[in-house]
Amino acid sequence: MNRYDGDVLAAGWQQKSKKVVPEIALERGMVLEDATTGFCGAVTRWENGLVVLEGRGDKRRSFPIGYGFLLEGKPVAVKAPPRAAGRAGAVTGRTASGSVAGPAEKAKVALPSRIYVEGRHDAELVEKIWGDDLRHVGVVVEFMDGIDDLHDIVSDFRPEKGRRLGVLADHLVPGSKESRIAAGVAKGPYGSFVLVAGHPFIDIWQAVKPAKVGLQSWPHVPRGTDIKHGTCAALGWPHRDQADIARAWQRILATVTSWNDLERGLLTPVEQLIDFVTQDHIH
């Protein structure tokens, strides 16, 4: 046999030495290892292009869906499974946040850990989109009047391992009052067990995609004008008193049905907070 037989430059010669990495669909409970970090855990959920693995000590980490995983020691690429074809009256199998919905569960005792949000509107939006996920892990969301009292809230709560505190802050951008308060808490005695994550919006209303209320962008409200009153005025909605503001918010909230109706600037911090406050607990 002549070892020089054949055309070494024939089409496809580059692929002969390459190993094909199989692509597999994700399943709850599937044990994967991230090849880069070595983190190994069971698949708990997947959404927004990320898969969440739960490893030893109930620690959870998120990784991009795709290549870079090991299954039983062998390289694989993972993908989200196709959605089942809908049937009349059938359950979609996903929560409003995009997580894979599990079977119906008995009510759980709430975990000691908590997530605090600024204001009732924030709490209502988080409940509408992440309520099923939060009940699944047993986390209660509470609202605070504002971030100005955060140091006192943290001192009263006394966070520790297994009793973590997550805080969703409005307008958490560099140089803001909110960022300075968050930095002070992080440097305090409970900093290791407190995570202040925030969205960049002045008010939670702006976390809803403006197209949901027929706008290309949320109106600019001049400094010194209440953001909610100014927004209602620009939209031509009544804003004479708090009852009008409440009705305006319910009108906006009614347009939100899933995570896809919200801006990325809110989705990421809420997911981070859920992961943070549950990492010491068994789910």
PDB file of C-alpha atoms in Angstrom:
ATOM      1  CA  MET A   1       0.000   0.000   0.000  1.00  0.00           C
ATOM      2  CA  ASN A   2       1.400   3.365  -1.020  1.00  0.00           C
ATOM      3  CA  ARG A   3       1.157   5.799   1.865  1.00  0.00           C
ATOM      4  CA  TYR A   4       1.098   8.620  -0.666  1.00  0.00           C
ATOM      5  CA  ASP A   5      -2.018   7.282  -2.392  1.00  0.00           C
ATOM      6  CA  GLY A   6      -4.822   9.802  -2.755  1.00  0.00           C
ATOM      7  CA  ASP A   7      -4.928  13.574  -2.921  1.00  0.00           C
ATOM      8  CA  VAL A   8      -3.912  15.045   0.436  1.00  0.00           C
ATOM      9  CA  LEU A   9      -5.475  18.351  -0.567  1.00  0.00           C
ATOM     10  CA  ALA A  10      -8.823  16.859  -1.509  1.00  0.00           C
ATOM     11  CA  ALA A  11     -11.905  18.601  -0.086  1.00  0.00           C
ATOM     12  CA  GLY A  12     -12.618  17.655   3.519  1.00  0.00           C
ATOM     13  CA  TRP A  13      -9.067  16.712   4.445  1.00  0.00           C
ATOM     14  CA  GLN A  14      -9.102  19.312   7.237  1.00  0.00           C
ATOM     15  CA  GLN A  15     -12.010  17.572   8.976  1.00  0.00           C
ATOM     16  CA  LYS A  16     -10.565  14.072   9.100  1.00  0.00           C
ATOM     17  CA  SER A  17      -8.620  14.649  12.310  1.00  0.00           C
ATOM     18  CA  LYS A  18     -11.307  16.713  14.033  1.00  0.00           C
ATOM     19  CA  LYS A  19     -13.521  15.119  16.648  1.00  0.00           C
ATOM     20  CA  VAL A  20     -17.214  15.807  16.309  1.00  0.00           C
ATOM     21  CA  VAL A  21     -18.722  17.094  19.577  1.00  0.00           C
ATOM     22  CA  PRO A  22     -22.276  15.776  19.953  1.00  0.00           C
ATOM     23  CA  GLU A  23     -25.073  18.249  20.614  1.00  0.00           C
ATOM     24  CA  ILE A  24     -27.598  17.197  23.242  1.00  0.00           C
ATOM     25  CA  ALA A  25     -30.816  18.692  24.583  1.00  0.00           C
ATOM     26  CA  LEU A  26     -30.844  19.849  28.201  1.00  0.00           C
ATOM     27  CA  GLU A  27     -32.852  17.918  30.769  1.00  0.00           C
ATOM     28  CA  ARG A  28     -33.589  18.737  34.403  1.00  0.00           C
ATOM     29  CA  GLY A  29     -31.279  16.700  36.644  1.00  0.00           C
ATOM     30  CA  MET A  30     -28.674  16.103  33.929  1.00  0.00           C
ATOM     31  CA  VAL A  31     -25.191  16.342  35.507  1.00  0.00           C
ATOM     32  CA  LEU A  32     -22.784  18.524  33.531  1.00  0.00           C
ATOM     33  CA  GLU A  33     -19.265  19.795  34.135  1.00  0.00           C
ATOM     34  CA  ASP A  34     -18.065  23.149  32.846  1.00  0.00           C
ATOM     35  CA  ALA A  35     -14.796  22.303  31.104  1.00  0.00           C
ATOM     36  CA  THR A  36     -13.240  25.699  31.811  1.00  0.00           C
ATOM     37  CA  THR A  37     -13.863  26.071  35.554  1.00  0.00           C
ATOM     38  CA  GLY A  38     -14.419  22.443  36.532  1.00  0.00           C
ATOM     39  CA  PHE A  39     -17.729  23.321  38.209  1.00  0.00           C
ATOM     40  CA  CYS A  40     -19.977  20.274  38.200  1.00  0.00           C
ATOM     41  CA  GLY A  41     -23.685  20.221  38.935  1.00  0.00           C
ATOM     42  CA  ALA A  42     -27.169  19.125  38.001  1.00  0.00           C
ATOM     43  CA  VAL A  43     -29.247  21.143  35.559  1.00  0.00           C
ATOM     44  CA  THR A  44     -31.976  23.010  37.448  1.00  0.00           C
ATOM     45  CA  ARG A  45     -33.291  25.342  34.748  1.00  0.00           C
ATOM     46  CA  TRP A  46     -32.405  27.168  31.571  1.00  0.00           C
ATOM     47  CA  GLU A  47     -33.551  30.491  30.161  1.00  0.00           C
ATOM     48  CA  ASN A  48     -32.318  33.546  28.271  1.00  0.00           C
ATOM     49  CA  GLY A  49     -29.386  31.613  26.775  1.00  0.00           C
ATOM     50  CA  LEU A  50     -28.102  30.401  30.159  1.00  0.00           C
ATOM     51  CA  VAL A  51     -28.195  27.046  31.931  1.00  0.00           C
ATOM     52  CA  VAL A  52     -28.128  26.937  35.754  1.00  0.00           C
ATOM     53  CA  LEU A  53     -26.187  24.122  37.438  1.00  0.00           C
ATOM     54  CA  GLU A  54     -26.497  23.197  41.100  1.00  0.00           C
ATOM     55  CA  GLY A  55     -23.383  21.609  42.577  1.00  0.00           C
ATOM     56  CA  ARG A  56     -22.125  20.486  45.978  1.00  0.00           C
ATOM     57  CA  GLY A  57     -23.241  22.537  48.927  1.00  0.00           C
ATOM     58  CA  ASP A  58     -26.260  23.611  46.853  1.00  0.00           C
ATOM     59  CA  LYS A  59     -24.118  26.204  45.106  1.00  0.00           C
ATOM     60  CA  ARG A  60     -25.615  27.426  41.841  1.00  0.00           C
ATOM     61  CA  ARG A  61     -23.841  28.900  38.831  1.00  0.00           C
ATOM     62  CA  SER A  62     -25.019  30.008  35.406  1.00  0.00           C
ATOM     63  CA  PHE A  63     -23.218  29.214  32.126  1.00  0.00           C
ATOM     64  CA  PRO A  64     -23.916  30.090  28.476  1.00  0.00           C
ATOM     65  CA  ILE A  65     -25.740  27.355  26.594  1.00  0.00           C
ATOM     66  CA  GLY A  66     -23.595  25.776  23.866  1.00  0.00           C
ATOM     67  CA  TYR A  67     -20.123  24.226  23.802  1.00  0.00           C
ATOM     68  CA  GLY A  68     -17.708  23.764  26.700  1.00  0.00           C
ATOM     69  CA  PHE A  69     -19.410  21.079  28.814  1.00  0.00           C
ATOM     70  CA  LEU A  70     -18.539  17.515  29.793  1.00  0.00           C
ATOM     71  CA  LEU A  71     -21.180  14.805  30.173  1.00  0.00           C
ATOM     72  CA  GLU A  72     -19.844  11.670  31.871  1.00  0.00           C
ATOM     73  CA  GLY A  73     -16.366  12.948  31.099  1.00  0.00           C
ATOM     74  CA  LYS A  74     -16.972  13.469  27.376  1.00  0.00           C
ATOM     75  CA  PRO A  75     -17.230  16.845  25.590  1.00  0.00           C
ATOM     76  CA  VAL A  76     -20.718  17.876  24.530  1.00  0.00           C
ATOM     77  CA  ALA A  77     -22.555  20.945  23.320  1.00  0.00           C
ATOM     78  CA  VAL A  78     -25.879  21.585  24.992  1.00  0.00           C
ATOM     79  CA  LYS A  79     -28.991  23.225  23.602  1.00  0.00           C
ATOM     80  CA  ALA A  80     -32.415  24.114  24.908  1.00  0.00           C
ATOM     81  CA  PRO A  81     -34.945  21.421  24.018  1.00  0.00           C
ATOM     82  CA  PRO A  82     -37.604  22.315  21.467  1.00  0.00           C
ATOM     83  CA  ARG A  83     -40.872  23.476  22.889  1.00  0.00           C
ATOM     84  CA  ALA A  84     -43.639  20.957  22.703  1.00  0.00           C
ATOM     85  CA  ALA A  85     -46.341  21.731  20.171  1.00  0.00           C
ATOM     86  CA  GLY A  86     -49.214  23.478  21.890  1.00  0.00           C
ATOM     87  CA  ARG A  87     -52.593  21.816  22.382  1.00  0.00           C
ATOM     88  CA  ALA A  88     -55.867  23.378  23.303  1.00  0.00           C
ATOM     89  CA  GLY A  89     -55.846  23.809  27.045  1.00  0.00           C
ATOM     90  CA  ALA A  90     -52.278  22.510  27.370  1.00  0.00           C
ATOM     91  CA  VAL A  91     -49.787  24.002  29.823  1.00  0.00           C
ATOM     92  CA  THR A  92     -46.820  25.672  28.114  1.00  0.00           C
ATOM     93  CA  GLY A  93     -44.310  24.181  30.549  1.00  0.00           C
ATOM     94  CA  ARG A  94     -42.600  27.497  31.252  1.00  0.00           C
ATOM     95  CA  THR A  95     -42.984  30.155  33.885  1.00  0.00           C
ATOM     96  CA  ALA A  96     -43.372  33.836  33.055  1.00  0.00           C
ATOM     97  CA  SER A  97     -39.621  34.274  33.647  1.00  0.00           C
ATOM     98  CA  GLY A  98     -38.845  31.691  30.959  1.00  0.00           C
ATOM     99  CA  SER A  99     -37.785  28.969  33.393  1.00  0.00           C
ATOM    100  CA  VAL A 100     -38.860  25.409  32.766  1.00  0.00           C
ATOM    101  CA  ALA A 101     -41.929  24.795  34.924  1.00  0.00           C
ATOM    102  CA  GLY A 102     -41.768  21.737  37.154  1.00  0.00           C
ATOM    103  CA  PRO A 103     -44.696  19.674  38.424  1.00  0.00           C
ATOM    104  CA  ALA A 104     -47.089  21.157  40.958  1.00  0.00           C
ATOM    105  CA  GLU A 105     -45.531  21.295  44.430  1.00  0.00           C
ATOM    106  CA  LYS A 106     -46.782  21.536  47.974  1.00  0.00           C
ATOM    107  CA  ALA A 107     -46.394  24.896  49.669  1.00  0.00           C
ATOM    108  CA  LYS A 108     -42.913  25.395  51.098  1.00  0.00           C
ATOM    109  CA  VAL A 109     -41.784  26.997  54.308  1.00  0.00           C
ATOM    110  CA  ALA A 110     -40.143  30.301  53.405  1.00  0.00           C
ATOM    111  CA  LEU A 111     -36.360  30.436  53.576  1.00  0.00           C
ATOM    112  CA  PRO A 112     -34.705  32.776  56.078  1.00  0.00           C
ATOM    113  CA  SER A 113     -33.129  34.639  53.145  1.00  0.00           C
ATOM    114  CA  ARG A 114     -35.058  37.534  51.630  1.00  0.00           C
ATOM    115  CA  ILE A 115     -35.104  39.842  48.620  1.00  0.00           C
ATOM    116  CA  TYR A 116     -36.004  43.500  49.231  1.00  0.00           C
ATOM    117  CA  VAL A 117     -37.183  45.790  46.455  1.00  0.00           C
ATOM    118  CA  GLU A 118     -37.842  49.526  46.357  1.00  0.00           C
ATOM    119  CA  GLY A 119     -41.564  50.127  46.371  1.00  0.00           C
ATOM    120  CA  ARG A 120     -44.818  48.293  45.809  1.00  0.00           C
ATOM    121  CA  HIS A 121     -44.710  48.576  42.020  1.00  0.00           C
ATOM    122  CA  ASP A 122     -41.315  46.859  41.940  1.00  0.00           C
ATOM    123  CA  ALA A 123     -42.641  44.055  44.137  1.00  0.00           C
ATOM    124  CA  GLU A 124     -45.708  43.578  41.954  1.00  0.00           C
ATOM    125  CA  LEU A 125     -43.630  43.332  38.775  1.00  0.00           C
ATOM    126  CA  VAL A 126     -41.178  40.874  40.331  1.00  0.00           C
ATOM    127  CA  GLU A 127     -44.066  38.767  41.596  1.00  0.00           C
ATOM    128  CA  LYS A 128     -45.769  38.702  38.202  1.00  0.00           C
ATOM    129  CA  ILE A 129     -42.694  37.495  36.313  1.00  0.00           C
ATOM    130  CA  TRP A 130     -40.679  35.580  38.916  1.00  0.00           C
ATOM    131  CA  GLY A 131     -43.418  34.581  41.382  1.00  0.00           C
ATOM    132  CA  ASP A 132     -43.482  30.908  40.349  1.00  0.00           C
ATOM    133  CA  ASP A 133     -39.683  30.670  40.534  1.00  0.00           C
ATOM    134  CA  LEU A 134     -39.585  32.326  43.946  1.00  0.00           C
ATOM    135  CA  ARG A 135     -42.261  30.024  45.363  1.00  0.00           C
ATOM    136  CA  HIS A 136     -40.342  27.036  43.992  1.00  0.00           C
ATOM    137  CA  VAL A 137     -37.236  28.012  45.980  1.00  0.00           C
ATOM    138  CA  GLY A 138     -39.159  29.418  48.954  1.00  0.00           C
ATOM    139  CA  VAL A 139     -37.955  33.021  48.783  1.00  0.00           C
ATOM    140  CA  VAL A 140     -40.134  35.897  49.986  1.00  0.00           C
ATOM    141  CA  VAL A 141     -39.931  39.356  48.386  1.00  0.00           C
ATOM    142  CA  GLU A 142     -40.524  42.385  50.609  1.00  0.00           C
ATOM    143  CA  PHE A 143     -40.614  46.025  49.626  1.00  0.00           C
ATOM    144  CA  MET A 144     -38.925  48.958  51.307  1.00  0.00           C
ATOM    145  CA  ASP A 145     -39.839  52.613  50.929  1.00  0.00           C
ATOM    146  CA  GLY A 146     -36.401  53.549  49.608  1.00  0.00           C
ATOM    147  CA  ILE A 147     -32.740  52.698  49.665  1.00  0.00           C
ATOM    148  CA  ASP A 148     -31.909  55.538  52.092  1.00  0.00           C
ATOM    149  CA  ASP A 149     -32.724  53.234  55.023  1.00  0.00           C
ATOM    150  CA  LEU A 150     -30.698  50.302  53.699  1.00  0.00           C
ATOM    151  CA  HIS A 151     -27.988  50.461  56.383  1.00  0.00           C
ATOM    152  CA  ASP A 152     -30.646  50.193  59.106  1.00  0.00           C
ATOM    153  CA  ILE A 153     -32.461  47.405  57.256  1.00  0.00           C
ATOM    154  CA  VAL A 154     -29.255  45.396  56.976  1.00  0.00           C
ATOM    155  CA  SER A 155     -28.381  45.956  60.642  1.00  0.00           C
ATOM    156  CA  ASP A 156     -31.836  44.825  61.760  1.00  0.00           C
ATOM    157  CA  PHE A 157     -31.822  41.816  59.417  1.00  0.00           C
ATOM    158  CA  ARG A 158     -28.311  40.693  60.491  1.00  0.00           C
ATOM    159  CA  PRO A 159     -27.498  38.601  57.383  1.00  0.00           C
ATOM    160  CA  GLU A 160     -25.333  35.512  57.714  1.00  0.00           C
ATOM    161  CA  LYS A 161     -24.724  32.241  55.904  1.00  0.00           C
ATOM    162  CA  GLY A 162     -28.103  30.673  55.243  1.00  0.00           C
ATOM    163  CA  ARG A 163     -29.806  34.007  55.900  1.00  0.00           C
ATOM    164  CA  ARG A 164     -28.767  36.159  52.997  1.00  0.00           C
ATOM    165  CA  LEU A 165     -30.229  39.479  51.928  1.00  0.00           C
ATOM    166  CA  GLY A 166     -30.658  40.540  48.330  1.00  0.00           C
ATOM    167  CA  VAL A 167     -31.660  44.079  47.412  1.00  0.00           C
ATOM    168  CA  LEU A 168     -33.002  45.256  44.064  1.00  0.00           C
ATOM    169  CA  ALA A 169     -32.221  48.967  43.777  1.00  0.00           C
ATOM    170  CA  ASP A 170     -33.560  51.548  41.339  1.00  0.00           C
ATOM    171  CA  HIS A 171     -31.120  53.649  39.307  1.00  0.00           C
ATOM    172  CA  LEU A 172     -27.987  51.813  40.442  1.00  0.00           C
ATOM    173  CA  VAL A 173     -25.489  53.546  38.154  1.00  0.00           C
ATOM    174  CA  PRO A 174     -21.920  54.792  38.831  1.00  0.00           C
ATOM    175  CA  GLY A 175     -21.801  58.014  40.821  1.00  0.00           C
ATOM    176  CA  SER A 176     -25.418  57.853  41.976  1.00  0.00           C
ATOM    177  CA  LYS A 177     -26.590  58.083  45.577  1.00  0.00           C
ATOM    178  CA  GLU A 178     -27.766  54.487  45.276  1.00  0.00           C
ATOM    179  CA  SER A 179     -24.310  53.249  44.225  1.00  0.00           C
ATOM    180  CA  ARG A 180     -22.664  55.010  47.182  1.00  0.00           C
ATOM    181  CA  ILE A 181     -25.102  53.439  49.638  1.00  0.00           C
ATOM    182  CA  ALA A 182     -24.572  50.001  48.060  1.00  0.00           C
ATOM    183  CA  ALA A 183     -20.787  50.386  48.309  1.00  0.00           C
ATOM    184  CA  GLY A 184     -21.085  51.305  51.995  1.00  0.00           C
ATOM    185  CA  VAL A 185     -23.158  48.203  52.725  1.00  0.00           C
ATOM    186  CA  ALA A 186     -20.696  45.993  50.844  1.00  0.00           C
ATOM    187  CA  LYS A 187     -17.854  47.267  53.049  1.00  0.00           C
ATOM    188  CA  GLY A 188     -19.856  46.818  56.246  1.00  0.00           C
ATOM    189  CA  PRO A 189     -19.803  43.904  58.702  1.00  0.00           C
ATOM    190  CA  TYR A 190     -22.502  41.989  56.800  1.00  0.00           C
ATOM    191  CA  GLY A 191     -21.191  42.688  53.308  1.00  0.00           C
ATOM    192  CA  SER A 192     -20.375  39.066  52.507  1.00  0.00           C
ATOM    193  CA  PHE A 193     -24.008  38.062  52.866  1.00  0.00           C
ATOM    194  CA  VAL A 194     -25.669  41.060  51.208  1.00  0.00           C
ATOM    195  CA  LEU A 195     -25.947  41.651  47.474  1.00  0.00           C
ATOM    196  CA  VAL A 196     -27.261  44.957  46.189  1.00  0.00           C
ATOM    197  CA  ALA A 197     -28.055  44.543  42.508  1.00  0.00           C
ATOM    198  CA  GLY A 198     -29.794  47.225  40.571  1.00  0.00           C
ATOM    199  CA  HIS A 199     -31.264  48.274  37.285  1.00  0.00           C
ATOM    200  CA  PRO A 200     -30.317  51.524  35.518  1.00  0.00           C
ATOM    201  CA  PHE A 201     -33.847  52.918  35.286  1.00  0.00           C
ATOM    202  CA  ILE A 202     -34.960  55.920  37.332  1.00  0.00           C
ATOM    203  CA  ASP A 203     -38.243  54.130  38.009  1.00  0.00           C
ATOM    204  CA  ILE A 204     -39.379  50.522  37.596  1.00  0.00           C
ATOM    205  CA  TRP A 205     -41.969  51.636  35.018  1.00  0.00           C
ATOM    206  CA  GLN A 206     -39.112  52.135  32.557  1.00  0.00           C
ATOM    207  CA  ALA A 207     -38.068  48.482  32.912  1.00  0.00           C
ATOM    208  CA  VAL A 208     -41.143  47.603  30.839  1.00  0.00           C
ATOM    209  CA  LYS A 209     -40.438  47.844  27.123  1.00  0.00           C
ATOM    210  CA  PRO A 210     -42.018  51.105  25.928  1.00  0.00           C
ATOM    211  CA  ALA A 211     -43.586  49.376  22.941  1.00  0.00           C
ATOM    212  CA  LYS A 212     -45.967  47.671  25.377  1.00  0.00           C
ATOM    213  CA  VAL A 213     -47.735  51.037  25.842  1.00  0.00           C
ATOM    214  CA  GLY A 214     -47.342  52.141  22.249  1.00  0.00           C
ATOM    215  CA  LEU A 215     -44.151  54.197  22.618  1.00  0.00           C
ATOM    216  CA  GLN A 216     -40.768  54.037  20.901  1.00  0.00           C
ATOM    217  CA  SER A 217     -39.103  55.225  24.112  1.00  0.00           C
ATOM    218  CA  TRP A 218     -40.206  56.378  27.532  1.00  0.00           C
ATOM    219  CA  PRO A 219     -40.710  60.161  27.711  1.00  0.00           C
ATOM    220  CA  HIS A 220     -38.009  62.392  29.171  1.00  0.00           C
ATOM    221  CA  VAL A 221     -39.229  63.846  32.449  1.00  0.00           C
ATOM    222  CA  PRO A 222     -37.502  67.103  33.516  1.00  0.00           C
ATOM    223  CA  ARG A 223     -35.516  67.074  36.743  1.00  0.00           C
ATOM    224  CA  GLY A 224     -37.670  68.166  39.654  1.00  0.00           C
ATOM    225  CA  THR A 225     -40.820  66.566  38.249  1.00  0.00           C
ATOM    226  CA  ASP A 226     -42.011  63.301  39.765  1.00  0.00           C
ATOM    227  CA  ILE A 227     -41.168  60.577  37.244  1.00  0.00           C
ATOM    228  CA  LYS A 228     -44.562  58.886  37.475  1.00  0.00           C
ATOM    229  CA  HIS A 229     -46.575  62.094  37.187  1.00  0.00           C
ATOM    230  CA  GLY A 230     -44.386  63.290  34.323  1.00  0.00           C
ATOM    231  CA  THR A 231     -44.752  59.994  32.470  1.00  0.00           C
ATOM    232  CA  CYS A 232     -48.538  60.046  32.826  1.00  0.00           C
ATOM    233  CA  ALA A 233     -48.662  63.644  31.629  1.00  0.00           C
ATOM    234  CA  ALA A 234     -46.603  62.798  28.541  1.00  0.00           C
ATOM    235  CA  LEU A 235     -48.910  59.863  27.792  1.00  0.00           C
ATOM    236  CA  GLY A 236     -52.029  61.934  28.315  1.00  0.00           C
ATOM    237  CA  TRP A 237     -53.147  59.815  31.257  1.00  0.00           C
ATOM    238  CA  PRO A 238     -54.803  61.210  34.400  1.00  0.00           C
ATOM    239  CA  HIS A 239     -52.302  61.923  37.194  1.00  0.00           C
ATOM    240  CA  ARG A 240     -54.146  64.190  39.602  1.00  0.00           C
ATOM    241  CA  ASP A 241     -53.703  61.988  42.675  1.00  0.00           C
ATOM    242  CA  GLN A 242     -52.236  58.713  43.892  1.00  0.00           C
ATOM    243  CA  ALA A 243     -55.296  56.796  42.717  1.00  0.00           C
ATOM    244  CA  ASP A 244     -54.584  57.941  39.146  1.00  0.00           C
ATOM    245  CA  ILE A 245     -50.947  56.855  39.476  1.00  0.00           C
ATOM    246  CA  ALA A 246     -52.031  53.459  40.785  1.00  0.00           C
ATOM    247  CA  ARG A 247     -54.394  52.995  37.843  1.00  0.00           C
ATOM    248  CA  ALA A 248     -51.668  54.024  35.412  1.00  0.00           C
ATOM    249  CA  TRP A 249     -49.305  51.410  36.855  1.00  0.00           C
ATOM    250  CA  GLN A 250     -51.960  48.693  36.661  1.00  0.00           C
ATOM    251  CA  ARG A 251     -52.484  49.661  33.030  1.00  0.00           C
ATOM    252  CA  ILE A 252     -48.772  49.199  32.356  1.00  0.00           C
ATOM    253  CA  LEU A 253     -48.491  46.025  34.432  1.00  0.00           C
ATOM    254  CA  ALA A 254     -51.398  44.449  32.535  1.00  0.00           C
ATOM    255  CA  THR A 255     -49.331  44.587  29.327  1.00  0.00           C
ATOM    256  CA  VAL A 256     -46.568  42.462  30.870  1.00  0.00           C
ATOM    257  CA  THR A 257     -47.015  38.706  30.483  1.00  0.00           C
ATOM    258  CA  SER A 258     -43.459  37.329  30.326  1.00  0.00           C
ATOM    259  CA  TRP A 259     -39.775  38.163  30.677  1.00  0.00           C
ATOM    260  CA  ASN A 260     -39.744  39.135  27.011  1.00  0.00           C
ATOM    261  CA  ASP A 261     -41.780  42.242  27.846  1.00  0.00           C
ATOM    262  CA  LEU A 262     -39.010  43.568  30.118  1.00  0.00           C
ATOM    263  CA  GLU A 263     -35.675  45.214  29.462  1.00  0.00           C
ATOM    264  CA  ARG A 264     -32.472  43.224  29.947  1.00  0.00           C
ATOM    265  CA  GLY A 265     -31.383  45.760  32.552  1.00  0.00           C
ATOM    266  CA  LEU A 266     -33.961  44.331  34.969  1.00  0.00           C
ATOM    267  CA  LEU A 267     -33.797  40.653  34.012  1.00  0.00           C
ATOM    268  CA  THR A 268     -30.119  40.173  34.847  1.00  0.00           C
ATOM    269  CA  PRO A 269     -30.077  41.654  38.394  1.00  0.00           C
ATOM    270  CA  VAL A 270     -33.214  39.773  39.467  1.00  0.00           C
ATOM    271  CA  GLU A 271     -31.717  36.454  38.312  1.00  0.00           C
ATOM    272  CA  GLN A 272     -28.485  37.327  40.143  1.00  0.00           C
ATOM    273  CA  LEU A 273     -30.393  38.030  43.356  1.00  0.00           C
ATOM    274  CA  ILE A 274     -32.343  34.758  43.216  1.00  0.00           C
ATOM    275  CA  ASP A 275     -29.109  32.814  42.732  1.00  0.00           C
ATOM    276  CA  PHE A 276     -27.407  34.721  45.566  1.00  0.00           C
ATOM    277  CA  VAL A 277     -30.061  34.286  48.253  1.00  0.00           C
ATOM    278  CA  THR A 278     -30.605  30.575  47.514  1.00  0.00           C
ATOM    279  CA  GLN A 279     -27.003  29.394  47.278  1.00  0.00           C
ATOM    280  CA  ASP A 280     -26.890  28.165  50.910  1.00  0.00           C
ATOM    281  CA  HIS A 281     -30.128  26.201  50.702  1.00  0.00           C
ATOM    282  CA  ILE A 282     -31.423  22.913  49.360  1.00  0.00           C
ATOM    283  CA  HIS A 283     -34.140  23.249  46.743  1.00  0.00           C
TER     284      HIS A 283
END
